[in-house]
Amino acid sequence: CWWPALLWLGARLQDQWSRGAAAAFAACAALAILAGNPPILFVMFLGLLVFLAFRSGWPADAPAWRRSLGNHAGVALAGALGAGLACVQILPFWELIGQGNRPLHSAGFAVANGMPPASWLSLVYPTTAAFGPNWEYDLYCGLVPLLAAAGGLFLWRERNVRGLLGLGVCGALLAAGDRLPF
């Protein structure tokens, strides 16, 4: 529930760094961690990174590059500050990771159980008695959001649309996992 605020504040900080927006971003990051699910922080910050990367433009000159890099460093600093504010939740989580039974450096484990090809139909076709994908793969959103996403391709030049489309593509690649042809 904190992710939309992080996206909005991250976009604000990407455009122009300010202390108020950085403090709000740090507070939202800390509250997201303290909400009780530190693993989702990885998903939120990965999504924010993808959104900001697709949203950013190429600065034309050296001063614009310096300003852009400074704004992005400000986003990273505010995120680190938020993680520091919530370190009471992160430190025990890191200890649990060390005691876990999941392999830490296994690409096979990271992409295991990708979404089967037939389950992608659940984007446009709801679950019925005849079509019952695994509940984890039920993505039904209806035709209106799907057509809006397809229409977003015509608005590629708009920064926020480009960021959201980048999120969708990266999300689809992560969802496909080991079922990708490459």
PDB file of C-alpha atoms in Angstrom:
ATOM      1  CA  CYS A   1       0.000   0.000   0.000  1.00  0.00           C
ATOM      2  CA  TRP A   2       3.021   2.316   0.334  1.00  0.00           C
ATOM      3  CA  TRP A   3       4.248   1.616  -3.192  1.00  0.00           C
ATOM      4  CA  PRO A   4       2.113   4.225  -5.026  1.00  0.00           C
ATOM      5  CA  ALA A   5       3.416   6.894  -2.633  1.00  0.00           C
ATOM      6  CA  LEU A   6       6.987   5.721  -3.247  1.00  0.00           C
ATOM      7  CA  LEU A   7       6.448   5.898  -7.023  1.00  0.00           C
ATOM      8  CA  TRP A   8       4.982   9.388  -6.803  1.00  0.00           C
ATOM      9  CA  LEU A   9       7.669  10.682  -4.448  1.00  0.00           C
ATOM     10  CA  GLY A  10      10.419   8.964  -6.467  1.00  0.00           C
ATOM     11  CA  ALA A  11       9.163  10.689  -9.618  1.00  0.00           C
ATOM     12  CA  ARG A  12       9.099  14.028  -7.779  1.00  0.00           C
ATOM     13  CA  LEU A  13      12.656  13.515  -6.549  1.00  0.00           C
ATOM     14  CA  GLN A  14      13.763  12.455 -10.022  1.00  0.00           C
ATOM     15  CA  ASP A  15      12.431  15.711 -11.453  1.00  0.00           C
ATOM     16  CA  GLN A  16      13.732  17.992  -8.698  1.00  0.00           C
ATOM     17  CA  TRP A  17      15.285  17.062  -5.391  1.00  0.00           C
ATOM     18  CA  SER A  18      13.826  18.686  -2.292  1.00  0.00           C
ATOM     19  CA  ARG A  19      14.249  18.034   1.422  1.00  0.00           C
ATOM     20  CA  GLY A  20      10.522  17.690   2.003  1.00  0.00           C
ATOM     21  CA  ALA A  21      10.027  15.092  -0.720  1.00  0.00           C
ATOM     22  CA  ALA A  22      13.163  13.220   0.389  1.00  0.00           C
ATOM     23  CA  ALA A  23      11.926  13.129   3.994  1.00  0.00           C
ATOM     24  CA  ALA A  24       8.507  11.915   2.853  1.00  0.00           C
ATOM     25  CA  PHE A  25      10.154   9.254   0.661  1.00  0.00           C
ATOM     26  CA  ALA A  26      12.317   8.074   3.581  1.00  0.00           C
ATOM     27  CA  ALA A  27       9.284   7.955   5.867  1.00  0.00           C
ATOM     28  CA  CYS A  28       7.258   5.959   3.301  1.00  0.00           C
ATOM     29  CA  ALA A  29      10.147   3.517   2.803  1.00  0.00           C
ATOM     30  CA  ALA A  30      10.503   3.057   6.567  1.00  0.00           C
ATOM     31  CA  LEU A  31       6.760   2.551   7.027  1.00  0.00           C
ATOM     32  CA  ALA A  32       6.696   0.038   4.175  1.00  0.00           C
ATOM     33  CA  ILE A  33       9.420  -1.982   5.897  1.00  0.00           C
ATOM     34  CA  LEU A  34       7.831  -1.659   9.334  1.00  0.00           C
ATOM     35  CA  ALA A  35       4.507  -2.866   7.925  1.00  0.00           C
ATOM     36  CA  GLY A  36       5.894  -6.326   8.580  1.00  0.00           C
ATOM     37  CA  ASN A  37       7.022  -7.644   5.228  1.00  0.00           C
ATOM     38  CA  PRO A  38      10.670  -6.730   4.517  1.00  0.00           C
ATOM     39  CA  PRO A  39      10.933  -9.022   1.441  1.00  0.00           C
ATOM     40  CA  ILE A  40       8.438  -6.840  -0.379  1.00  0.00           C
ATOM     41  CA  LEU A  41      10.945  -3.997  -0.030  1.00  0.00           C
ATOM     42  CA  PHE A  42      13.032  -5.700  -2.718  1.00  0.00           C
ATOM     43  CA  VAL A  43      10.015  -5.797  -5.028  1.00  0.00           C
ATOM     44  CA  MET A  44       9.127  -2.168  -4.302  1.00  0.00           C
ATOM     45  CA  PHE A  45      12.630  -0.822  -4.824  1.00  0.00           C
ATOM     46  CA  LEU A  46      13.196  -2.988  -7.916  1.00  0.00           C
ATOM     47  CA  GLY A  47       9.926  -1.668  -9.342  1.00  0.00           C
ATOM     48  CA  LEU A  48      10.872   1.887  -8.437  1.00  0.00           C
ATOM     49  CA  LEU A  49      14.264   1.445 -10.090  1.00  0.00           C
ATOM     50  CA  VAL A  50      12.653   0.107 -13.293  1.00  0.00           C
ATOM     51  CA  PHE A  51      10.032   2.891 -13.261  1.00  0.00           C
ATOM     52  CA  LEU A  52      12.626   5.635 -12.821  1.00  0.00           C
ATOM     53  CA  ALA A  53      14.975   4.096 -15.407  1.00  0.00           C
ATOM     54  CA  PHE A  54      12.266   3.949 -18.090  1.00  0.00           C
ATOM     55  CA  ARG A  55      10.885   7.359 -17.063  1.00  0.00           C
ATOM     56  CA  SER A  56      14.172   9.227 -17.218  1.00  0.00           C
ATOM     57  CA  GLY A  57      15.237  11.030 -20.320  1.00  0.00           C
ATOM     58  CA  TRP A  58      18.728  11.546 -21.676  1.00  0.00           C
ATOM     59  CA  PRO A  59      20.034  14.930 -20.520  1.00  0.00           C
ATOM     60  CA  ALA A  60      21.389  17.063 -23.336  1.00  0.00           C
ATOM     61  CA  ASP A  61      24.416  18.674 -21.711  1.00  0.00           C
ATOM     62  CA  ALA A  62      26.830  18.345 -18.779  1.00  0.00           C
ATOM     63  CA  PRO A  63      24.861  20.528 -16.303  1.00  0.00           C
ATOM     64  CA  ALA A  64      21.707  18.531 -17.024  1.00  0.00           C
ATOM     65  CA  TRP A  65      23.630  15.275 -16.459  1.00  0.00           C
ATOM     66  CA  ARG A  66      24.947  16.559 -13.114  1.00  0.00           C
ATOM     67  CA  ARG A  67      21.465  17.616 -12.040  1.00  0.00           C
ATOM     68  CA  SER A  68      19.995  14.259 -13.123  1.00  0.00           C
ATOM     69  CA  LEU A  69      22.669  12.261 -11.328  1.00  0.00           C
ATOM     70  CA  GLY A  70      22.239  14.416  -8.231  1.00  0.00           C
ATOM     71  CA  ASN A  71      18.474  13.857  -8.236  1.00  0.00           C
ATOM     72  CA  HIS A  72      18.928  10.084  -8.617  1.00  0.00           C
ATOM     73  CA  ALA A  73      21.520  10.056  -5.847  1.00  0.00           C
ATOM     74  CA  GLY A  74      18.988  11.915  -3.711  1.00  0.00           C
ATOM     75  CA  VAL A  75      16.411   9.172  -4.319  1.00  0.00           C
ATOM     76  CA  ALA A  76      18.973   6.529  -3.333  1.00  0.00           C
ATOM     77  CA  LEU A  77      19.978   8.490  -0.225  1.00  0.00           C
ATOM     78  CA  ALA A  78      16.353   8.919   0.845  1.00  0.00           C
ATOM     79  CA  GLY A  79      15.768   5.172   0.353  1.00  0.00           C
ATOM     80  CA  ALA A  80      18.847   4.334   2.413  1.00  0.00           C
ATOM     81  CA  LEU A  81      17.684   6.732   5.128  1.00  0.00           C
ATOM     82  CA  GLY A  82      14.274   5.051   5.170  1.00  0.00           C
ATOM     83  CA  ALA A  83      15.913   1.622   5.455  1.00  0.00           C
ATOM     84  CA  GLY A  84      18.074   2.965   8.267  1.00  0.00           C
ATOM     85  CA  LEU A  85      15.009   4.260  10.107  1.00  0.00           C
ATOM     86  CA  ALA A  86      13.491   0.783   9.920  1.00  0.00           C
ATOM     87  CA  CYS A  87      16.671  -1.193  10.595  1.00  0.00           C
ATOM     88  CA  VAL A  88      15.029  -2.642  13.700  1.00  0.00           C
ATOM     89  CA  GLN A  89      12.981  -4.715  11.230  1.00  0.00           C
ATOM     90  CA  ILE A  90      15.693  -5.310   8.611  1.00  0.00           C
ATOM     91  CA  LEU A  91      18.448  -6.673  10.879  1.00  0.00           C
ATOM     92  CA  PRO A  92      16.366  -9.624  12.189  1.00  0.00           C
ATOM     93  CA  PHE A  93      15.211 -10.269   8.611  1.00  0.00           C
ATOM     94  CA  TRP A  94      18.832 -10.572   7.429  1.00  0.00           C
ATOM     95  CA  GLU A  95      19.461 -13.023  10.247  1.00  0.00           C
ATOM     96  CA  LEU A  96      16.505 -15.105   9.092  1.00  0.00           C
ATOM     97  CA  ILE A  97      17.869 -15.078   5.543  1.00  0.00           C
ATOM     98  CA  GLY A  98      21.129 -16.522   6.851  1.00  0.00           C
ATOM     99  CA  GLN A  99      19.235 -19.302   8.598  1.00  0.00           C
ATOM    100  CA  GLY A 100      16.888 -20.012   5.680  1.00  0.00           C
ATOM    101  CA  ASN A 101      16.799 -23.109   3.532  1.00  0.00           C
ATOM    102  CA  ARG A 102      16.630 -21.308   0.151  1.00  0.00           C
ATOM    103  CA  PRO A 103      19.762 -21.160  -1.960  1.00  0.00           C
ATOM    104  CA  LEU A 104      21.096 -17.598  -2.047  1.00  0.00           C
ATOM    105  CA  HIS A 105      22.910 -17.703  -5.381  1.00  0.00           C
ATOM    106  CA  SER A 106      20.808 -20.058  -7.478  1.00  0.00           C
ATOM    107  CA  ALA A 107      19.436 -18.735 -10.737  1.00  0.00           C
ATOM    108  CA  GLY A 108      17.409 -21.936 -11.086  1.00  0.00           C
ATOM    109  CA  PHE A 109      15.607 -21.252  -7.814  1.00  0.00           C
ATOM    110  CA  ALA A 110      15.024 -17.597  -8.697  1.00  0.00           C
ATOM    111  CA  VAL A 111      13.198 -18.404 -11.951  1.00  0.00           C
ATOM    112  CA  ALA A 112      11.492 -21.641 -10.868  1.00  0.00           C
ATOM    113  CA  ASN A 113       7.744 -22.045 -11.345  1.00  0.00           C
ATOM    114  CA  GLY A 114       7.233 -19.489 -14.085  1.00  0.00           C
ATOM    115  CA  MET A 115       3.746 -18.776 -15.303  1.00  0.00           C
ATOM    116  CA  PRO A 116       2.480 -21.400 -17.801  1.00  0.00           C
ATOM    117  CA  PRO A 117       1.508 -20.087 -21.253  1.00  0.00           C
ATOM    118  CA  ALA A 118      -2.195 -20.940 -20.861  1.00  0.00           C
ATOM    119  CA  SER A 119      -2.409 -18.921 -17.648  1.00  0.00           C
ATOM    120  CA  TRP A 120      -1.621 -15.713 -19.544  1.00  0.00           C
ATOM    121  CA  LEU A 121      -5.189 -15.965 -20.863  1.00  0.00           C
ATOM    122  CA  SER A 122      -6.346 -15.105 -17.350  1.00  0.00           C
ATOM    123  CA  LEU A 123      -5.494 -11.477 -18.160  1.00  0.00           C
ATOM    124  CA  VAL A 124      -8.538 -11.249 -20.441  1.00  0.00           C
ATOM    125  CA  TYR A 125     -10.667 -14.264 -19.527  1.00  0.00           C
ATOM    126  CA  PRO A 126     -11.990 -14.772 -15.988  1.00  0.00           C
ATOM    127  CA  THR A 127     -11.812 -18.069 -14.146  1.00  0.00           C
ATOM    128  CA  THR A 128     -14.733 -20.403 -14.892  1.00  0.00           C
ATOM    129  CA  ALA A 129     -15.445 -24.072 -14.370  1.00  0.00           C
ATOM    130  CA  ALA A 130     -13.955 -24.790 -17.796  1.00  0.00           C
ATOM    131  CA  PHE A 131     -10.952 -22.489 -17.324  1.00  0.00           C
ATOM    132  CA  GLY A 132      -9.386 -22.674 -13.902  1.00  0.00           C
ATOM    133  CA  PRO A 133      -5.764 -21.569 -13.778  1.00  0.00           C
ATOM    134  CA  ASN A 134      -3.849 -21.957 -10.559  1.00  0.00           C
ATOM    135  CA  TRP A 135      -5.014 -19.251  -8.156  1.00  0.00           C
ATOM    136  CA  GLU A 136      -1.478 -17.826  -8.091  1.00  0.00           C
ATOM    137  CA  TYR A 137      -1.659 -17.234 -11.848  1.00  0.00           C
ATOM    138  CA  ASP A 138      -5.147 -15.702 -11.939  1.00  0.00           C
ATOM    139  CA  LEU A 139      -4.405 -12.207 -13.297  1.00  0.00           C
ATOM    140  CA  TYR A 140      -7.846 -11.250 -14.572  1.00  0.00           C
ATOM    141  CA  CYS A 141      -8.085  -7.490 -15.007  1.00  0.00           C
ATOM    142  CA  GLY A 142     -10.611  -7.243 -17.833  1.00  0.00           C
ATOM    143  CA  LEU A 143     -10.345  -5.748 -21.274  1.00  0.00           C
ATOM    144  CA  VAL A 144     -10.469  -2.075 -20.282  1.00  0.00           C
ATOM    145  CA  PRO A 145      -7.093  -2.033 -18.426  1.00  0.00           C
ATOM    146  CA  LEU A 146      -5.559  -4.285 -21.063  1.00  0.00           C
ATOM    147  CA  LEU A 147      -6.696  -1.981 -23.891  1.00  0.00           C
ATOM    148  CA  ALA A 148      -5.510   1.039 -21.894  1.00  0.00           C
ATOM    149  CA  ALA A 149      -2.074  -0.591 -21.559  1.00  0.00           C
ATOM    150  CA  ALA A 150      -2.007  -1.288 -25.291  1.00  0.00           C
ATOM    151  CA  GLY A 151      -3.083   2.314 -25.940  1.00  0.00           C
ATOM    152  CA  GLY A 152      -0.188   3.425 -23.751  1.00  0.00           C
ATOM    153  CA  LEU A 153       2.157   2.328 -26.521  1.00  0.00           C
ATOM    154  CA  PHE A 154       0.995   5.381 -28.487  1.00  0.00           C
ATOM    155  CA  LEU A 155       1.957   7.612 -25.549  1.00  0.00           C
ATOM    156  CA  TRP A 156       5.537   6.304 -25.294  1.00  0.00           C
ATOM    157  CA  ARG A 157       6.958   9.826 -25.285  1.00  0.00           C
ATOM    158  CA  GLU A 158       5.123  10.670 -22.048  1.00  0.00           C
ATOM    159  CA  ARG A 159       7.525   9.908 -19.181  1.00  0.00           C
ATOM    160  CA  ASN A 160       5.099   8.338 -16.700  1.00  0.00           C
ATOM    161  CA  VAL A 161       3.495   6.114 -19.321  1.00  0.00           C
ATOM    162  CA  ARG A 162       6.945   4.958 -20.442  1.00  0.00           C
ATOM    163  CA  GLY A 163       7.808   4.114 -16.814  1.00  0.00           C
ATOM    164  CA  LEU A 164       4.589   2.160 -16.283  1.00  0.00           C
ATOM    165  CA  LEU A 165       4.996   0.247 -19.554  1.00  0.00           C
ATOM    166  CA  GLY A 166       8.557  -0.621 -18.514  1.00  0.00           C
ATOM    167  CA  LEU A 167       7.183  -1.947 -15.223  1.00  0.00           C
ATOM    168  CA  GLY A 168       4.687  -4.090 -17.112  1.00  0.00           C
ATOM    169  CA  VAL A 169       7.329  -5.580 -19.410  1.00  0.00           C
ATOM    170  CA  CYS A 170       9.726  -6.332 -16.549  1.00  0.00           C
ATOM    171  CA  GLY A 171       6.877  -7.793 -14.496  1.00  0.00           C
ATOM    172  CA  ALA A 172       5.894 -10.068 -17.369  1.00  0.00           C
ATOM    173  CA  LEU A 173       9.500 -11.243 -17.779  1.00  0.00           C
ATOM    174  CA  LEU A 174       9.736 -12.004 -14.051  1.00  0.00           C
ATOM    175  CA  ALA A 175       6.363 -13.778 -14.076  1.00  0.00           C
ATOM    176  CA  ALA A 176       7.355 -15.972 -17.022  1.00  0.00           C
ATOM    177  CA  GLY A 177      10.456 -17.117 -15.161  1.00  0.00           C
ATOM    178  CA  ASP A 178      11.852 -20.405 -16.446  1.00  0.00           C
ATOM    179  CA  ARG A 179       9.185 -20.604 -19.169  1.00  0.00           C
ATOM    180  CA  LEU A 180      10.845 -17.946 -21.303  1.00  0.00           C
ATOM    181  CA  PRO A 181      12.250 -19.303 -24.575  1.00  0.00           C
ATOM    182  CA  PHE A 182      15.661 -17.771 -23.800  1.00  0.00           C
TER     183      PHE A 182
END
